[in-house]
PDB file of C-alpha atoms in Angstrom:
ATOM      1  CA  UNK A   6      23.484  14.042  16.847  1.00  0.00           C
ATOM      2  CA  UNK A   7      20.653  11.002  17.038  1.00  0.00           C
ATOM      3  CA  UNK A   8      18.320  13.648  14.835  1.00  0.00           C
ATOM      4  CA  UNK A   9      21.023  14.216  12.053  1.00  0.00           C
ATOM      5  CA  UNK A  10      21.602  10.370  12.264  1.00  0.00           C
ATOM      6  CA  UNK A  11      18.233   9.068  11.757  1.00  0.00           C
ATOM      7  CA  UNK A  12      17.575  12.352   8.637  1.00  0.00           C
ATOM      8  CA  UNK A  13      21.326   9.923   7.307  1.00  0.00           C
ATOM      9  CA  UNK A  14      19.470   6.831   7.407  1.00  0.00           C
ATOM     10  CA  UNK A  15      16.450   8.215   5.924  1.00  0.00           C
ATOM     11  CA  UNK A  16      18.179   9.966   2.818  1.00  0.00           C
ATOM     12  CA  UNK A  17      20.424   6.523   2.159  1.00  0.00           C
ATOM     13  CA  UNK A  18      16.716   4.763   2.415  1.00  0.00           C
ATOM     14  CA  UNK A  19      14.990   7.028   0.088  1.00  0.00           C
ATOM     15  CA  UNK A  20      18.025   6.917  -2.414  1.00  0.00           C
ATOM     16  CA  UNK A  21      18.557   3.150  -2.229  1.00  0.00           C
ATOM     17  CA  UNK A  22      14.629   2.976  -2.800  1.00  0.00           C
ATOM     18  CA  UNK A  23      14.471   5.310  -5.560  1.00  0.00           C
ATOM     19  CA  UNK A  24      16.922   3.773  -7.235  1.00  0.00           C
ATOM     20  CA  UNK A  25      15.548   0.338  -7.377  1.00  0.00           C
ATOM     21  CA  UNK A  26      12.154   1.144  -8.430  1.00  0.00           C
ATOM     22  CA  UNK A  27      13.343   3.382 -11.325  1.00  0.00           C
ATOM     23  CA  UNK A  28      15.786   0.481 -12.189  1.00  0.00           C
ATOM     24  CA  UNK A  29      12.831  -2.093 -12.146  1.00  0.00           C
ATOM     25  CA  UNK A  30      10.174   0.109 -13.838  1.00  0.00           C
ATOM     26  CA  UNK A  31      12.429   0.386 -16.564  1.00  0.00           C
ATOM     27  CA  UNK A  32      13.759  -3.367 -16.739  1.00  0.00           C
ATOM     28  CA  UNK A  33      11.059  -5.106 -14.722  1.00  0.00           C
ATOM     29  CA  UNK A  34      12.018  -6.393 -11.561  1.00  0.00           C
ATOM     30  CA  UNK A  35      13.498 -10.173 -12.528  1.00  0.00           C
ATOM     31  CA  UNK A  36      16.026  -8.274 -14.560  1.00  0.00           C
ATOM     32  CA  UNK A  37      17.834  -6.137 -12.297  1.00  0.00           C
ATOM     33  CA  UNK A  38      19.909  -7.850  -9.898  1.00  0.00           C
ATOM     34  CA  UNK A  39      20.977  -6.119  -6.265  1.00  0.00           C
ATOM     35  CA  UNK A  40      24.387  -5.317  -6.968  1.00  0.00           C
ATOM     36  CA  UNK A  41      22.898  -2.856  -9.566  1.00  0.00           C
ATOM     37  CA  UNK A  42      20.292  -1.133  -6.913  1.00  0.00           C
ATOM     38  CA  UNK A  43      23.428  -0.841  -4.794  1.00  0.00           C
ATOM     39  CA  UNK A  44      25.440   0.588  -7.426  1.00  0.00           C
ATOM     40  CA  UNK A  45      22.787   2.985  -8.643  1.00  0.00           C
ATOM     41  CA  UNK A  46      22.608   3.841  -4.922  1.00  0.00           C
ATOM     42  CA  UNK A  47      26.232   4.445  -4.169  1.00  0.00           C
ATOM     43  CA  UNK A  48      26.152   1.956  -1.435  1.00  0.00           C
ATOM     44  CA  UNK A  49      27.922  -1.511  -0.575  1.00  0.00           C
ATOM     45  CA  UNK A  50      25.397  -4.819  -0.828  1.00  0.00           C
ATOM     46  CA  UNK A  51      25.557  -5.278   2.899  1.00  0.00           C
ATOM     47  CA  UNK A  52      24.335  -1.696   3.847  1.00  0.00           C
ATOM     48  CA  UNK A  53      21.748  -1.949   0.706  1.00  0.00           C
ATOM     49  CA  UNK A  54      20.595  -5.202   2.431  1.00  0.00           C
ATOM     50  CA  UNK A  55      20.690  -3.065   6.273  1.00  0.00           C
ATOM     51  CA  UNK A  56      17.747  -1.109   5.227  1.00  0.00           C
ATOM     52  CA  UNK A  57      15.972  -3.802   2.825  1.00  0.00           C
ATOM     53  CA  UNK A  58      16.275  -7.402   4.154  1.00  0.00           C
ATOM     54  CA  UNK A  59      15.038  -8.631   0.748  1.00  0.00           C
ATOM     55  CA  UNK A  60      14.592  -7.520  -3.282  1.00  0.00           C
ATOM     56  CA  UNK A  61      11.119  -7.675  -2.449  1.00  0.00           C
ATOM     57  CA  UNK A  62      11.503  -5.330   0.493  1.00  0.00           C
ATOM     58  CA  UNK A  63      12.973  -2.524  -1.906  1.00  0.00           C
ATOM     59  CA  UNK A  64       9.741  -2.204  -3.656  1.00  0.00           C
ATOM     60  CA  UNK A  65       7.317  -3.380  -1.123  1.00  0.00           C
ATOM     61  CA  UNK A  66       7.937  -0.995   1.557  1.00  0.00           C
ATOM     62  CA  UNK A  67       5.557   1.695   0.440  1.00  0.00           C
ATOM     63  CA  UNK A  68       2.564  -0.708   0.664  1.00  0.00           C
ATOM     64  CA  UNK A  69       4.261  -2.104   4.316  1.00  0.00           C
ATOM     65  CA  UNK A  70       3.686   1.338   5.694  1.00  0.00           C
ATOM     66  CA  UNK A  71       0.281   1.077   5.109  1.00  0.00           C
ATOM     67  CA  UNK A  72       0.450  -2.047   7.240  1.00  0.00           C
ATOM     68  CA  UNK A  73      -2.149  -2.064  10.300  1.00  0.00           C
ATOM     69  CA  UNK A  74      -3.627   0.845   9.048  1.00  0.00           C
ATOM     70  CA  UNK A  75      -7.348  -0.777   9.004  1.00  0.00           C
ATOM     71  CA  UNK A  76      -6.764  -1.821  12.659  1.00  0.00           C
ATOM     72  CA  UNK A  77      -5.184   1.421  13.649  1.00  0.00           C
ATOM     73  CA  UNK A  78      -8.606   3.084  12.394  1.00  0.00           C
ATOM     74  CA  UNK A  79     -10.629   1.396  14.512  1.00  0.00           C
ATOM     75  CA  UNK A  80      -8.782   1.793  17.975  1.00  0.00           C
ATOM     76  CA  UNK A  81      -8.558   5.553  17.375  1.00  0.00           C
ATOM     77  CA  UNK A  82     -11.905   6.661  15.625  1.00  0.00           C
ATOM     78  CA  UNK A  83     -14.166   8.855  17.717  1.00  0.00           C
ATOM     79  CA  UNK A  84     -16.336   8.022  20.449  1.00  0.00           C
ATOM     80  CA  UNK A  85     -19.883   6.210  19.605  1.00  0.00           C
ATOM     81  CA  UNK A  86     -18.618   5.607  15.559  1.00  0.00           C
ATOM     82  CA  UNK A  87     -18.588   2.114  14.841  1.00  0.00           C
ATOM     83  CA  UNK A  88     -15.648   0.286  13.636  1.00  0.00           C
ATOM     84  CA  UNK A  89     -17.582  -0.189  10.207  1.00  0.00           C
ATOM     85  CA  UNK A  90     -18.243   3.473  10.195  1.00  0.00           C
ATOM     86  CA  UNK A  91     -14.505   4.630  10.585  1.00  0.00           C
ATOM     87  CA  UNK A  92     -13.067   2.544   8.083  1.00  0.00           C
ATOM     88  CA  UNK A  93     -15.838   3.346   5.660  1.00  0.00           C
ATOM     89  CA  UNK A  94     -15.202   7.045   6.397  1.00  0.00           C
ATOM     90  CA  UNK A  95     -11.372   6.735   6.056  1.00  0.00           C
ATOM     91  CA  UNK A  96     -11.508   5.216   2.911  1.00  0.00           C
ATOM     92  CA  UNK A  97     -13.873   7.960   1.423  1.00  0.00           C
ATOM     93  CA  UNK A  98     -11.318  10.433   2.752  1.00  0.00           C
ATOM     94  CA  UNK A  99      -8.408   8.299   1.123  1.00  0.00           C
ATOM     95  CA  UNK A 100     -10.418   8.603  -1.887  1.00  0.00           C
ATOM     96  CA  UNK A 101     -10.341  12.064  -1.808  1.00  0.00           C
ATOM     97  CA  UNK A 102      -6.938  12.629  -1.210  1.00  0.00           C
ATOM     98  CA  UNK A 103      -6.439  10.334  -3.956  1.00  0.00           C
ATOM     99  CA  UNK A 104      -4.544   8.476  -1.523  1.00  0.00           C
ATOM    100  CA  UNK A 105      -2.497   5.597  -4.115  1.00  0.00           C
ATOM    101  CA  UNK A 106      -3.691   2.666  -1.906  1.00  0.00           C
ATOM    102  CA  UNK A 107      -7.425   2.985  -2.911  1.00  0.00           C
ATOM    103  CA  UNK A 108      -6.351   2.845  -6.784  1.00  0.00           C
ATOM    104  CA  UNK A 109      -7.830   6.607  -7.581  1.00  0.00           C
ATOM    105  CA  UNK A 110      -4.220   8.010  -7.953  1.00  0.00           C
ATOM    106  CA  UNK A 111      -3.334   8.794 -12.117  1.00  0.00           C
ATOM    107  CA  UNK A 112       0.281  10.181 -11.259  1.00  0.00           C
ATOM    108  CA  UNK A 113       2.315   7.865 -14.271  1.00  0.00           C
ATOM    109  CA  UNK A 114       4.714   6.796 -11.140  1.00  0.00           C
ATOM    110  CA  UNK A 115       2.251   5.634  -9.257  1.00  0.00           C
ATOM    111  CA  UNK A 116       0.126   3.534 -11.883  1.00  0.00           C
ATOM    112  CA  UNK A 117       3.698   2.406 -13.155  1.00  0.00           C
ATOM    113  CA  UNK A 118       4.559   1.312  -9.460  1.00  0.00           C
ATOM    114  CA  UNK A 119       1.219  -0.593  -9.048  1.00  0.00           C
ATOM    115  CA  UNK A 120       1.986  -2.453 -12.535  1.00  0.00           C
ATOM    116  CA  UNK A 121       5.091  -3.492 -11.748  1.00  0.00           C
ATOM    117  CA  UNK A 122       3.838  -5.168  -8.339  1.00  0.00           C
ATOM    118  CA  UNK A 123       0.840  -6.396  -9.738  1.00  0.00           C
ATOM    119  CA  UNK A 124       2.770  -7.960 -12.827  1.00  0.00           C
ATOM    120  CA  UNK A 125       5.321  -9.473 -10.998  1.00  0.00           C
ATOM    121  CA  UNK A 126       4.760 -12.664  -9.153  1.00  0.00           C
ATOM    122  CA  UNK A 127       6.887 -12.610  -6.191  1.00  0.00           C
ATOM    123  CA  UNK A 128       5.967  -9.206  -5.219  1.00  0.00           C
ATOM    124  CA  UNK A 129       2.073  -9.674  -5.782  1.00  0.00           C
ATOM    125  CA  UNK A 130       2.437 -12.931  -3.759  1.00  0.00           C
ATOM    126  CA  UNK A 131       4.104 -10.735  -1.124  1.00  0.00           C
ATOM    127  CA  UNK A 132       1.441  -8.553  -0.985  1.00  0.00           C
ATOM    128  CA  UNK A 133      -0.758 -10.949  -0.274  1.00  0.00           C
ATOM    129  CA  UNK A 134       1.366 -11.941   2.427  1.00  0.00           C
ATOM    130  CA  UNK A 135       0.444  -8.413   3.418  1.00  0.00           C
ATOM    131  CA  UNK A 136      -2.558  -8.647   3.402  1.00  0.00           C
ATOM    132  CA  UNK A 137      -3.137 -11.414   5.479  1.00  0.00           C
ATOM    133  CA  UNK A 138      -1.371  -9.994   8.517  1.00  0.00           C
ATOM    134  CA  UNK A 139      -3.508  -7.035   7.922  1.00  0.00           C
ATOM    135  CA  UNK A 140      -7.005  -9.145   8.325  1.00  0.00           C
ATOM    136  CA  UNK A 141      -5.420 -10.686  11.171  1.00  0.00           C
ATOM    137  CA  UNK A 142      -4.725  -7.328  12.679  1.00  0.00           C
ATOM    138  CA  UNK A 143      -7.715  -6.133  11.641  1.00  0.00           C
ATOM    139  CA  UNK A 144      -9.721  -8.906  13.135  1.00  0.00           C
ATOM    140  CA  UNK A 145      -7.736  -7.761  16.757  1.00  0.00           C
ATOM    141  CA  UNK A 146      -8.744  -4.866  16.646  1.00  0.00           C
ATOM    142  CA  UNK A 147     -12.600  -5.936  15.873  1.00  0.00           C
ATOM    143  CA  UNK A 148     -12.390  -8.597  18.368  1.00  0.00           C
ATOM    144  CA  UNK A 149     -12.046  -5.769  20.923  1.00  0.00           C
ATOM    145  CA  UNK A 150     -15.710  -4.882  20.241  1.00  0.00           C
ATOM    146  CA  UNK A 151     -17.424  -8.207  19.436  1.00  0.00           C
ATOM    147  CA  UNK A 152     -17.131 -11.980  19.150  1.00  0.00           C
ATOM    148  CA  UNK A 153     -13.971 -13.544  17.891  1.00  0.00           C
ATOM    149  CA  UNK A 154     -15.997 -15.125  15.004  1.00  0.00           C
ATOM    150  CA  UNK A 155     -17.399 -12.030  13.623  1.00  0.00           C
ATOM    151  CA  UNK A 156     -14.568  -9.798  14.005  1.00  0.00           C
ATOM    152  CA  UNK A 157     -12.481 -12.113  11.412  1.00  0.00           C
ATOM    153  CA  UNK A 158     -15.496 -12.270   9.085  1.00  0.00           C
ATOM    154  CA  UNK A 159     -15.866  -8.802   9.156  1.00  0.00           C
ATOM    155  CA  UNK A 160     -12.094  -8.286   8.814  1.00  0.00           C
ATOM    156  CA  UNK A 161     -12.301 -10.491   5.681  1.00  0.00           C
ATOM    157  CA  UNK A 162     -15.428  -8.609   4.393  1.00  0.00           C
ATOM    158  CA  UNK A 163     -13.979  -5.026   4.522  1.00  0.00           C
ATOM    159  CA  UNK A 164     -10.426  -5.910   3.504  1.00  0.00           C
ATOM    160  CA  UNK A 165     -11.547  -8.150   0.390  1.00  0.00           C
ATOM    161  CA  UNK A 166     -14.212  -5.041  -0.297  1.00  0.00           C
ATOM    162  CA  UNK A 167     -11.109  -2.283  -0.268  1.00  0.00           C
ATOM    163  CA  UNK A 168      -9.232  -4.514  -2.446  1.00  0.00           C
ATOM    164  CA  UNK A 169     -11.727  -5.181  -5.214  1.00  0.00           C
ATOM    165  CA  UNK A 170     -12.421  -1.313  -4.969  1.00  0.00           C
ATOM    166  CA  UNK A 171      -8.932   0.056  -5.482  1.00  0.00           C
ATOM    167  CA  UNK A 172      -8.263  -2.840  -7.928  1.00  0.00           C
ATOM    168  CA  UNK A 173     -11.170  -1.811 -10.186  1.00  0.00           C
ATOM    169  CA  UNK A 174     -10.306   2.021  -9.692  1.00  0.00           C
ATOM    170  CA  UNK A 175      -6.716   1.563 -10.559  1.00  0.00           C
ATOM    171  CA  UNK A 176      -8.145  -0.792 -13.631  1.00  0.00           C
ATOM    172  CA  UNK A 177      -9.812   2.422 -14.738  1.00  0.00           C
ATOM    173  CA  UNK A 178      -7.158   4.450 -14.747  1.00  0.00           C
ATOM    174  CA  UNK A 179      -4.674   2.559 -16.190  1.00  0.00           C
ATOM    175  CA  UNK A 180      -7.233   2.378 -19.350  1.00  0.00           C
ATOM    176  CA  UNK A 181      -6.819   6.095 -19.826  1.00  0.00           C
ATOM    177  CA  UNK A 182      -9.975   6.802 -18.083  1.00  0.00           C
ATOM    178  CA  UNK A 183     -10.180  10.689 -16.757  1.00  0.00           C
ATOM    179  CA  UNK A 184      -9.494  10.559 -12.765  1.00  0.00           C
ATOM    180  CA  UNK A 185     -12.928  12.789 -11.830  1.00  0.00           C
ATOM    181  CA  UNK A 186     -15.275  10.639 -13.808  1.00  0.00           C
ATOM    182  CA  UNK A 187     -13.530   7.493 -12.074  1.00  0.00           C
ATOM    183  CA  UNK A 188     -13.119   9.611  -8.572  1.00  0.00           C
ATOM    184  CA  UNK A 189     -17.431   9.673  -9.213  1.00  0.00           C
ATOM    185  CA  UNK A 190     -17.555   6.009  -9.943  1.00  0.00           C
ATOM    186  CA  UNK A 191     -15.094   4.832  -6.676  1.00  0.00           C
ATOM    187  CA  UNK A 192     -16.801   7.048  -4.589  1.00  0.00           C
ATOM    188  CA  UNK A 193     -20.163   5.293  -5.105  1.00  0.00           C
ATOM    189  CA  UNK A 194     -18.679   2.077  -5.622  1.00  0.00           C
ATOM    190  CA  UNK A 195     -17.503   2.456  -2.192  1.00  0.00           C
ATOM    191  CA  UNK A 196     -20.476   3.803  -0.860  1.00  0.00           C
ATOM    192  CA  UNK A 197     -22.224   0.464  -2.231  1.00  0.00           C
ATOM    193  CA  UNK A 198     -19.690  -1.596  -0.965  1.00  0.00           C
ATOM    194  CA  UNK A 199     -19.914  -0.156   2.334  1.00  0.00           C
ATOM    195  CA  UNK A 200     -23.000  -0.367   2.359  1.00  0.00           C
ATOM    196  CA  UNK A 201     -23.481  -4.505   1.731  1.00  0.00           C
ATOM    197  CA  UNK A 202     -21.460  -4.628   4.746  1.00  0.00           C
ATOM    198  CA  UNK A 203     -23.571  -2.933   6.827  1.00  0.00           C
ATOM    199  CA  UNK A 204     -22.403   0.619   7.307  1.00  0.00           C
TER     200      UNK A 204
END
């Protein structure tokens, strides 16, 4: 019964989600109030706001999943690789998998999401938000291995690095660029940036 519960709440989240960012990449996101996600959704306001505690929440949630990722890299890469090392090799293999969160991702929903975020204020503010409890995490996780001091420089370094690279990729794309002559330039972009940091 608990696993055709949870597949319940997971269906109503996917629909209530889907809903809202089709809604807002049509309208933009200032324009479409809640009572219309809900609508769209077939569910009440108070069980749309069960699953998503905020507007911001209904469109934010695919880049909160990602949250603690960096950190999570660290504590489980292999034996004798170096934190720099792992998260320079998983975000090579993001890039491969064209992974949306390092920009090199052409699928028109995607680079529609990523506009809408990035051209909204409150949700790019919230993703900042983001990504300062990711540093912070980050910086944990480095702090495991080293000084205090150079685990949150080092957490600001890489982070800051990631996010100029998948801005500039997803820059690229979004100016009609073909995805395997920008897959060449992120790839060495990364390696470069990777590389100023000391990997």
């Amino acid at each position: 019964m608990t696993g055709l519960r949870q597949q319940h709440r997971q269906r109503v989240h996917e629909a209530i989600s889907e809903a809202a960012i089709s809604l807002f990449m049509e309208r933009g996101f200032d324009e479409v109030p809640v009572t219309e996600v809900a609508a769209a959704a077939r569910v009440s306001k108070p069980t749309l706001f069960k699953y998503f505690p905020t507007k911001e929440d209904l469109v934010l949630h695919r880049i909160a999943d990602h949250q603690g990722e960096a950190a999570r890299v660290v504590r489980g890469r292999a034996p004798g690789e170096s934190p720099l090392a792992a998260l320079r090799r998983h975000f090579l293999e993001g890039l491969a998998r064209h992974e949306p969160t390092t920009g090199l991702n052409d699928h028109p929903r995607v680079v529609a999401y990523y506009r809408l975020v990035f051209s909204t204020p409150g949700l790019a503010a919230r993703v900042f938000q983001y990504m300062a409890a990711d540093e912070a995490a980050l910086a944990d996780a480095l702090a495991e291995t080293t000084d205090r001091l150079t685990a949150e420089l080092l957490a600001g370094q890489v982070l800051s690095a990631q996010r100029v690279l998948a801005r500039r990729t997803w820059a690229a794309l979004v100016a009609g660029r073909p995805i395997e002559e920008v897959e060449r330039e992120a790839v060495s972009a990364a390696e470069h940036a990777f590389a100023l940091l000391g990997a």
